[in-house]
């Protein structure tokens, strides 16, 4: 117990992580409130995107990516974790509010699974946990972008191999949202747009100001190799 208390005392920035249960509570609330009478986001483009149940593996790995990176930043990069969480708070919070104000969903899921294997079983359970509503902007896409921004802004992960691996993993996860028919094409596009705006706000505007203040105070700039002017 003393070890845990000492860890929390030495890593007070970890309390930013408490936003996640707050977000999950809000997300699952609107998931149960918005089940029909929604704006369907699918377009003709989605007709050309094939269904492939095997992409449920990278789709479900999304949570592991965000969690593993968060734990690493808590221990290794306090400022990086703060900015990572601020980015998540901004993007996830916007998505939740938007879906509450503009109920949306998609009707792309297959009525019957053509195959019966581990992946279809896993996908069906994923469908049961995450409905086909509240899909624009895609939180899966937003989470991937939040993670990739943090990876590329963390000096401890500057090795090209780590960043390249994260980039490839992230792209596969984003593509998986389409192949498992959990998101429509415009859900993904909206996620990319919102994520780009969040990057400017968190890392360019807020992060740039914090970097300049820390540099003026003689403190080490955590994201120095990418410090904005």
PDB file of C-alpha atoms in Angstrom:
ATOM      1  CA  UNK A   1       0.000   0.000   0.000  1.00  0.00           C
ATOM      2  CA  UNK A   2       2.842   2.371   0.857  1.00  0.00           C
ATOM      3  CA  UNK A   3       4.403   1.669  -2.526  1.00  0.00           C
ATOM      4  CA  UNK A   4       1.173   2.679  -4.268  1.00  0.00           C
ATOM      5  CA  UNK A   5       0.914   5.867  -2.206  1.00  0.00           C
ATOM      6  CA  UNK A   6       4.494   6.757  -3.023  1.00  0.00           C
ATOM      7  CA  UNK A   7       3.927   6.126  -6.727  1.00  0.00           C
ATOM      8  CA  UNK A   8       0.836   8.372  -6.789  1.00  0.00           C
ATOM      9  CA  UNK A   9       2.706  11.093  -4.897  1.00  0.00           C
ATOM     10  CA  UNK A  10       5.591  10.935  -7.371  1.00  0.00           C
ATOM     11  CA  UNK A  11       3.260  10.863 -10.388  1.00  0.00           C
ATOM     12  CA  UNK A  12       0.429  13.326  -9.620  1.00  0.00           C
ATOM     13  CA  UNK A  13      -0.187  13.834 -13.337  1.00  0.00           C
ATOM     14  CA  UNK A  14      -1.775  10.392 -13.441  1.00  0.00           C
ATOM     15  CA  UNK A  15      -4.995  11.899 -12.047  1.00  0.00           C
ATOM     16  CA  UNK A  16      -5.712  13.271 -15.522  1.00  0.00           C
ATOM     17  CA  UNK A  17      -6.518   9.671 -16.387  1.00  0.00           C
ATOM     18  CA  UNK A  18      -9.689   9.896 -14.316  1.00  0.00           C
ATOM     19  CA  UNK A  19     -11.318  11.505 -17.325  1.00  0.00           C
ATOM     20  CA  UNK A  20     -11.595   8.099 -19.002  1.00  0.00           C
ATOM     21  CA  UNK A  21     -14.223   6.615 -16.645  1.00  0.00           C
ATOM     22  CA  UNK A  22     -16.133   9.895 -16.897  1.00  0.00           C
ATOM     23  CA  UNK A  23     -16.072   9.652 -20.694  1.00  0.00           C
ATOM     24  CA  UNK A  24     -17.079   5.990 -20.693  1.00  0.00           C
ATOM     25  CA  UNK A  25     -20.022   6.780 -18.439  1.00  0.00           C
ATOM     26  CA  UNK A  26     -21.224   9.505 -20.797  1.00  0.00           C
ATOM     27  CA  UNK A  27     -20.617   7.395 -23.894  1.00  0.00           C
ATOM     28  CA  UNK A  28     -22.539   4.371 -22.690  1.00  0.00           C
ATOM     29  CA  UNK A  29     -25.338   6.634 -21.481  1.00  0.00           C
ATOM     30  CA  UNK A  30     -25.985   8.025 -24.952  1.00  0.00           C
ATOM     31  CA  UNK A  31     -25.441   4.536 -26.401  1.00  0.00           C
ATOM     32  CA  UNK A  32     -28.506   3.395 -24.469  1.00  0.00           C
ATOM     33  CA  UNK A  33     -30.506   6.562 -25.066  1.00  0.00           C
ATOM     34  CA  UNK A  34     -29.920   6.813 -28.813  1.00  0.00           C
ATOM     35  CA  UNK A  35     -30.952   3.563 -30.471  1.00  0.00           C
ATOM     36  CA  UNK A  36     -33.154   4.716 -33.355  1.00  0.00           C
ATOM     37  CA  UNK A  37     -34.313   7.858 -35.167  1.00  0.00           C
ATOM     38  CA  UNK A  38     -30.733   8.716 -36.014  1.00  0.00           C
ATOM     39  CA  UNK A  39     -29.036  10.212 -39.047  1.00  0.00           C
ATOM     40  CA  UNK A  40     -27.567   7.307 -41.051  1.00  0.00           C
ATOM     41  CA  UNK A  41     -24.029   8.221 -42.073  1.00  0.00           C
ATOM     42  CA  UNK A  42     -23.391   5.590 -44.754  1.00  0.00           C
ATOM     43  CA  UNK A  43     -22.942   6.716 -48.367  1.00  0.00           C
ATOM     44  CA  UNK A  44     -22.421   5.016 -51.724  1.00  0.00           C
ATOM     45  CA  UNK A  45     -18.698   4.828 -50.959  1.00  0.00           C
ATOM     46  CA  UNK A  46     -19.347   2.229 -48.267  1.00  0.00           C
ATOM     47  CA  UNK A  47     -20.814  -0.120 -50.857  1.00  0.00           C
ATOM     48  CA  UNK A  48     -17.317  -0.548 -52.293  1.00  0.00           C
ATOM     49  CA  UNK A  49     -15.679  -1.339 -48.948  1.00  0.00           C
ATOM     50  CA  UNK A  50     -15.699  -5.111 -48.306  1.00  0.00           C
ATOM     51  CA  UNK A  51     -16.572  -6.732 -45.010  1.00  0.00           C
ATOM     52  CA  UNK A  52     -13.788  -8.762 -43.400  1.00  0.00           C
ATOM     53  CA  UNK A  53     -14.255 -10.188 -39.925  1.00  0.00           C
ATOM     54  CA  UNK A  54     -10.513 -10.730 -39.435  1.00  0.00           C
ATOM     55  CA  UNK A  55     -10.030  -7.000 -38.963  1.00  0.00           C
ATOM     56  CA  UNK A  56     -11.795  -7.297 -35.614  1.00  0.00           C
ATOM     57  CA  UNK A  57      -8.386  -8.191 -34.149  1.00  0.00           C
ATOM     58  CA  UNK A  58      -6.783  -4.800 -34.857  1.00  0.00           C
ATOM     59  CA  UNK A  59     -10.121  -3.088 -34.190  1.00  0.00           C
ATOM     60  CA  UNK A  60     -10.262  -4.482 -30.666  1.00  0.00           C
ATOM     61  CA  UNK A  61      -6.546  -3.826 -30.108  1.00  0.00           C
ATOM     62  CA  UNK A  62      -7.379  -0.114 -30.024  1.00  0.00           C
ATOM     63  CA  UNK A  63      -7.918  -0.139 -26.271  1.00  0.00           C
ATOM     64  CA  UNK A  64      -4.589  -1.863 -25.667  1.00  0.00           C
ATOM     65  CA  UNK A  65      -2.773   0.767 -27.742  1.00  0.00           C
ATOM     66  CA  UNK A  66      -4.247   3.643 -25.744  1.00  0.00           C
ATOM     67  CA  UNK A  67      -3.732   1.928 -22.389  1.00  0.00           C
ATOM     68  CA  UNK A  68      -0.148   0.791 -23.038  1.00  0.00           C
ATOM     69  CA  UNK A  69       0.872   4.241 -24.230  1.00  0.00           C
ATOM     70  CA  UNK A  70      -0.852   5.902 -21.294  1.00  0.00           C
ATOM     71  CA  UNK A  71       0.951   3.718 -18.744  1.00  0.00           C
ATOM     72  CA  UNK A  72       4.280   4.374 -20.450  1.00  0.00           C
ATOM     73  CA  UNK A  73       3.746   8.139 -20.393  1.00  0.00           C
ATOM     74  CA  UNK A  74       2.651   8.127 -16.749  1.00  0.00           C
ATOM     75  CA  UNK A  75       5.974   6.579 -15.783  1.00  0.00           C
ATOM     76  CA  UNK A  76       8.309   8.129 -18.345  1.00  0.00           C
ATOM     77  CA  UNK A  77       6.891  11.468 -19.522  1.00  0.00           C
ATOM     78  CA  UNK A  78       4.637  13.471 -17.201  1.00  0.00           C
ATOM     79  CA  UNK A  79       4.172  16.413 -19.579  1.00  0.00           C
ATOM     80  CA  UNK A  80       3.608  14.043 -22.482  1.00  0.00           C
ATOM     81  CA  UNK A  81       0.884  12.277 -20.507  1.00  0.00           C
ATOM     82  CA  UNK A  82      -0.830  15.566 -19.707  1.00  0.00           C
ATOM     83  CA  UNK A  83      -0.947  16.554 -23.361  1.00  0.00           C
ATOM     84  CA  UNK A  84      -2.040  13.056 -24.348  1.00  0.00           C
ATOM     85  CA  UNK A  85      -4.937  13.247 -21.917  1.00  0.00           C
ATOM     86  CA  UNK A  86      -5.832  16.795 -22.928  1.00  0.00           C
ATOM     87  CA  UNK A  87      -6.029  15.622 -26.526  1.00  0.00           C
ATOM     88  CA  UNK A  88      -8.257  12.698 -25.525  1.00  0.00           C
ATOM     89  CA  UNK A  89     -10.443  14.943 -23.396  1.00  0.00           C
ATOM     90  CA  UNK A  90     -10.914  17.392 -26.254  1.00  0.00           C
ATOM     91  CA  UNK A  91     -11.582  14.846 -29.002  1.00  0.00           C
ATOM     92  CA  UNK A  92     -13.615  12.318 -27.035  1.00  0.00           C
ATOM     93  CA  UNK A  93     -15.547  15.081 -25.310  1.00  0.00           C
ATOM     94  CA  UNK A  94     -16.408  16.747 -28.617  1.00  0.00           C
ATOM     95  CA  UNK A  95     -17.513  13.422 -30.123  1.00  0.00           C
ATOM     96  CA  UNK A  96     -19.797  12.695 -27.171  1.00  0.00           C
ATOM     97  CA  UNK A  97     -21.403  16.134 -27.231  1.00  0.00           C
ATOM     98  CA  UNK A  98     -21.828  16.057 -31.015  1.00  0.00           C
ATOM     99  CA  UNK A  99     -23.492  12.637 -30.946  1.00  0.00           C
ATOM    100  CA  UNK A 100     -25.821  13.788 -28.177  1.00  0.00           C
ATOM    101  CA  UNK A 101     -26.826  16.871 -30.174  1.00  0.00           C
ATOM    102  CA  UNK A 102     -26.850  15.177 -33.584  1.00  0.00           C
ATOM    103  CA  UNK A 103     -27.876  11.523 -33.091  1.00  0.00           C
ATOM    104  CA  UNK A 104     -26.225   9.446 -35.772  1.00  0.00           C
ATOM    105  CA  UNK A 105     -25.577   5.843 -36.675  1.00  0.00           C
ATOM    106  CA  UNK A 106     -24.905   3.515 -39.584  1.00  0.00           C
ATOM    107  CA  UNK A 107     -26.725   0.522 -41.065  1.00  0.00           C
ATOM    108  CA  UNK A 108     -23.803  -1.387 -42.502  1.00  0.00           C
ATOM    109  CA  UNK A 109     -23.495  -4.400 -40.223  1.00  0.00           C
ATOM    110  CA  UNK A 110     -24.148  -7.762 -41.857  1.00  0.00           C
ATOM    111  CA  UNK A 111     -27.477  -9.271 -40.819  1.00  0.00           C
ATOM    112  CA  UNK A 112     -25.940 -12.738 -40.754  1.00  0.00           C
ATOM    113  CA  UNK A 113     -22.310 -13.768 -40.511  1.00  0.00           C
ATOM    114  CA  UNK A 114     -21.363 -15.882 -43.516  1.00  0.00           C
ATOM    115  CA  UNK A 115     -18.563 -17.606 -41.597  1.00  0.00           C
ATOM    116  CA  UNK A 116     -18.419 -19.058 -38.119  1.00  0.00           C
ATOM    117  CA  UNK A 117     -15.009 -18.714 -36.557  1.00  0.00           C
ATOM    118  CA  UNK A 118     -13.244 -17.015 -33.670  1.00  0.00           C
ATOM    119  CA  UNK A 119     -13.217 -13.642 -35.419  1.00  0.00           C
ATOM    120  CA  UNK A 120     -16.949 -13.646 -36.160  1.00  0.00           C
ATOM    121  CA  UNK A 121     -17.606 -14.667 -32.550  1.00  0.00           C
ATOM    122  CA  UNK A 122     -15.385 -11.843 -31.311  1.00  0.00           C
ATOM    123  CA  UNK A 123     -16.975  -9.371 -33.702  1.00  0.00           C
ATOM    124  CA  UNK A 124     -20.488 -10.308 -32.649  1.00  0.00           C
ATOM    125  CA  UNK A 125     -19.536  -9.693 -29.037  1.00  0.00           C
ATOM    126  CA  UNK A 126     -17.960  -6.399 -30.061  1.00  0.00           C
ATOM    127  CA  UNK A 127     -21.208  -5.431 -31.780  1.00  0.00           C
ATOM    128  CA  UNK A 128     -23.101  -6.309 -28.607  1.00  0.00           C
ATOM    129  CA  UNK A 129     -20.903  -4.025 -26.518  1.00  0.00           C
ATOM    130  CA  UNK A 130     -20.723  -1.166 -29.004  1.00  0.00           C
ATOM    131  CA  UNK A 131     -23.896  -0.334 -30.885  1.00  0.00           C
ATOM    132  CA  UNK A 132     -24.135   0.997 -34.431  1.00  0.00           C
ATOM    133  CA  UNK A 133     -25.059   4.478 -33.175  1.00  0.00           C
ATOM    134  CA  UNK A 134     -22.956   7.497 -32.181  1.00  0.00           C
ATOM    135  CA  UNK A 135     -20.385   6.843 -34.865  1.00  0.00           C
ATOM    136  CA  UNK A 136     -19.541  10.302 -36.245  1.00  0.00           C
ATOM    137  CA  UNK A 137     -16.859  11.365 -35.643  1.00  0.00           C
ATOM    138  CA  UNK A 138     -15.238   7.985 -35.104  1.00  0.00           C
ATOM    139  CA  UNK A 139     -13.811   7.789 -31.586  1.00  0.00           C
ATOM    140  CA  UNK A 140     -11.648   4.905 -32.763  1.00  0.00           C
ATOM    141  CA  UNK A 141     -10.005   7.221 -35.274  1.00  0.00           C
ATOM    142  CA  UNK A 142      -9.708  10.008 -32.719  1.00  0.00           C
ATOM    143  CA  UNK A 143      -8.071   7.692 -30.198  1.00  0.00           C
ATOM    144  CA  UNK A 144      -5.544   6.486 -32.767  1.00  0.00           C
ATOM    145  CA  UNK A 145      -4.627  10.057 -33.711  1.00  0.00           C
ATOM    146  CA  UNK A 146      -4.310  11.060 -30.046  1.00  0.00           C
ATOM    147  CA  UNK A 147      -1.950   8.137 -29.508  1.00  0.00           C
ATOM    148  CA  UNK A 148       0.148   8.837 -32.613  1.00  0.00           C
ATOM    149  CA  UNK A 149       0.515  12.501 -31.710  1.00  0.00           C
ATOM    150  CA  UNK A 150       1.813  11.491 -28.293  1.00  0.00           C
ATOM    151  CA  UNK A 151       4.183   8.886 -29.716  1.00  0.00           C
ATOM    152  CA  UNK A 152       5.711  11.387 -32.138  1.00  0.00           C
ATOM    153  CA  UNK A 153       6.001  14.009 -29.409  1.00  0.00           C
ATOM    154  CA  UNK A 154       7.643  11.769 -26.816  1.00  0.00           C
ATOM    155  CA  UNK A 155      11.471  11.984 -26.818  1.00  0.00           C
ATOM    156  CA  UNK A 156      11.739   8.529 -25.255  1.00  0.00           C
ATOM    157  CA  UNK A 157      10.035   7.050 -28.325  1.00  0.00           C
ATOM    158  CA  UNK A 158      12.093   8.937 -30.886  1.00  0.00           C
ATOM    159  CA  UNK A 159      13.486   5.728 -32.321  1.00  0.00           C
ATOM    160  CA  UNK A 160      12.170   5.411 -35.821  1.00  0.00           C
ATOM    161  CA  UNK A 161      11.222   1.780 -35.274  1.00  0.00           C
ATOM    162  CA  UNK A 162       8.789   2.571 -32.465  1.00  0.00           C
ATOM    163  CA  UNK A 163       7.153   5.401 -34.335  1.00  0.00           C
ATOM    164  CA  UNK A 164       6.933   3.494 -37.597  1.00  0.00           C
ATOM    165  CA  UNK A 165       5.390   0.544 -35.781  1.00  0.00           C
ATOM    166  CA  UNK A 166       2.845   2.825 -34.095  1.00  0.00           C
ATOM    167  CA  UNK A 167       2.008   4.523 -37.405  1.00  0.00           C
ATOM    168  CA  UNK A 168       1.407   1.219 -39.188  1.00  0.00           C
ATOM    169  CA  UNK A 169      -0.615  -0.148 -36.272  1.00  0.00           C
ATOM    170  CA  UNK A 170      -2.686   3.029 -36.177  1.00  0.00           C
ATOM    171  CA  UNK A 171      -3.444   2.994 -39.903  1.00  0.00           C
ATOM    172  CA  UNK A 172      -4.523  -0.652 -39.704  1.00  0.00           C
ATOM    173  CA  UNK A 173      -6.854   0.140 -36.796  1.00  0.00           C
ATOM    174  CA  UNK A 174      -8.395   3.040 -38.710  1.00  0.00           C
ATOM    175  CA  UNK A 175      -8.946   0.814 -41.753  1.00  0.00           C
ATOM    176  CA  UNK A 176     -10.416  -1.900 -39.541  1.00  0.00           C
ATOM    177  CA  UNK A 177     -13.274   0.398 -38.511  1.00  0.00           C
ATOM    178  CA  UNK A 178     -14.456   0.242 -42.119  1.00  0.00           C
ATOM    179  CA  UNK A 179     -13.803  -3.436 -42.799  1.00  0.00           C
ATOM    180  CA  UNK A 180     -15.741  -4.649 -39.749  1.00  0.00           C
ATOM    181  CA  UNK A 181     -18.564  -2.258 -40.673  1.00  0.00           C
ATOM    182  CA  UNK A 182     -18.464  -0.440 -37.388  1.00  0.00           C
ATOM    183  CA  UNK A 183     -18.046   2.916 -39.099  1.00  0.00           C
ATOM    184  CA  UNK A 184     -18.982   4.512 -42.389  1.00  0.00           C
ATOM    185  CA  UNK A 185     -16.464   6.312 -44.566  1.00  0.00           C
ATOM    186  CA  UNK A 186     -17.549   9.790 -43.505  1.00  0.00           C
ATOM    187  CA  UNK A 187     -17.237   8.779 -39.831  1.00  0.00           C
ATOM    188  CA  UNK A 188     -13.552   8.194 -40.465  1.00  0.00           C
ATOM    189  CA  UNK A 189     -13.137  11.431 -42.435  1.00  0.00           C
ATOM    190  CA  UNK A 190     -14.831  13.380 -39.644  1.00  0.00           C
ATOM    191  CA  UNK A 191     -12.516  11.748 -37.122  1.00  0.00           C
ATOM    192  CA  UNK A 192      -9.457  12.765 -39.143  1.00  0.00           C
ATOM    193  CA  UNK A 193     -10.678  16.365 -39.393  1.00  0.00           C
ATOM    194  CA  UNK A 194     -11.528  16.693 -35.693  1.00  0.00           C
ATOM    195  CA  UNK A 195      -8.244  15.021 -34.769  1.00  0.00           C
ATOM    196  CA  UNK A 196      -6.278  17.464 -36.918  1.00  0.00           C
ATOM    197  CA  UNK A 197      -7.989  20.436 -35.275  1.00  0.00           C
ATOM    198  CA  UNK A 198      -7.288  18.972 -31.839  1.00  0.00           C
ATOM    199  CA  UNK A 199      -3.604  18.622 -32.720  1.00  0.00           C
ATOM    200  CA  UNK A 200      -3.367  22.318 -33.545  1.00  0.00           C
ATOM    201  CA  UNK A 201      -5.122  23.291 -30.314  1.00  0.00           C
ATOM    202  CA  UNK A 202      -3.258  20.981 -27.949  1.00  0.00           C
ATOM    203  CA  UNK A 203       0.212  20.643 -29.439  1.00  0.00           C
ATOM    204  CA  UNK A 204       0.686  23.789 -31.498  1.00  0.00           C
ATOM    205  CA  UNK A 205      -1.172  26.451 -29.503  1.00  0.00           C
ATOM    206  CA  UNK A 206      -1.286  25.197 -25.899  1.00  0.00           C
ATOM    207  CA  UNK A 207       1.820  23.022 -26.149  1.00  0.00           C
ATOM    208  CA  UNK A 208       3.833  25.720 -27.902  1.00  0.00           C
ATOM    209  CA  UNK A 209       3.028  28.240 -25.160  1.00  0.00           C
ATOM    210  CA  UNK A 210       3.888  25.775 -22.423  1.00  0.00           C
ATOM    211  CA  UNK A 211       7.171  24.906 -24.124  1.00  0.00           C
ATOM    212  CA  UNK A 212       8.152  28.565 -24.320  1.00  0.00           C
ATOM    213  CA  UNK A 213       7.270  29.171 -20.669  1.00  0.00           C
ATOM    214  CA  UNK A 214       9.217  26.111 -19.572  1.00  0.00           C
ATOM    215  CA  UNK A 215      12.213  27.128 -21.672  1.00  0.00           C
ATOM    216  CA  UNK A 216      12.111  30.658 -20.203  1.00  0.00           C
ATOM    217  CA  UNK A 217      12.041  29.157 -16.714  1.00  0.00           C
ATOM    218  CA  UNK A 218      15.098  27.063 -17.506  1.00  0.00           C
ATOM    219  CA  UNK A 219      13.178  23.809 -17.398  1.00  0.00           C
ATOM    220  CA  UNK A 220      13.654  20.967 -19.843  1.00  0.00           C
ATOM    221  CA  UNK A 221      11.180  21.159 -22.677  1.00  0.00           C
ATOM    222  CA  UNK A 222       9.635  17.658 -22.795  1.00  0.00           C
ATOM    223  CA  UNK A 223       8.859  17.744 -26.479  1.00  0.00           C
ATOM    224  CA  UNK A 224      11.884  19.820 -27.401  1.00  0.00           C
ATOM    225  CA  UNK A 225      12.731  18.035 -30.620  1.00  0.00           C
ATOM    226  CA  UNK A 226       9.393  19.160 -32.011  1.00  0.00           C
ATOM    227  CA  UNK A 227       9.013  22.490 -30.250  1.00  0.00           C
ATOM    228  CA  UNK A 228       6.778  24.822 -32.173  1.00  0.00           C
ATOM    229  CA  UNK A 229       7.897  28.374 -32.933  1.00  0.00           C
TER     230      UNK A 229
END
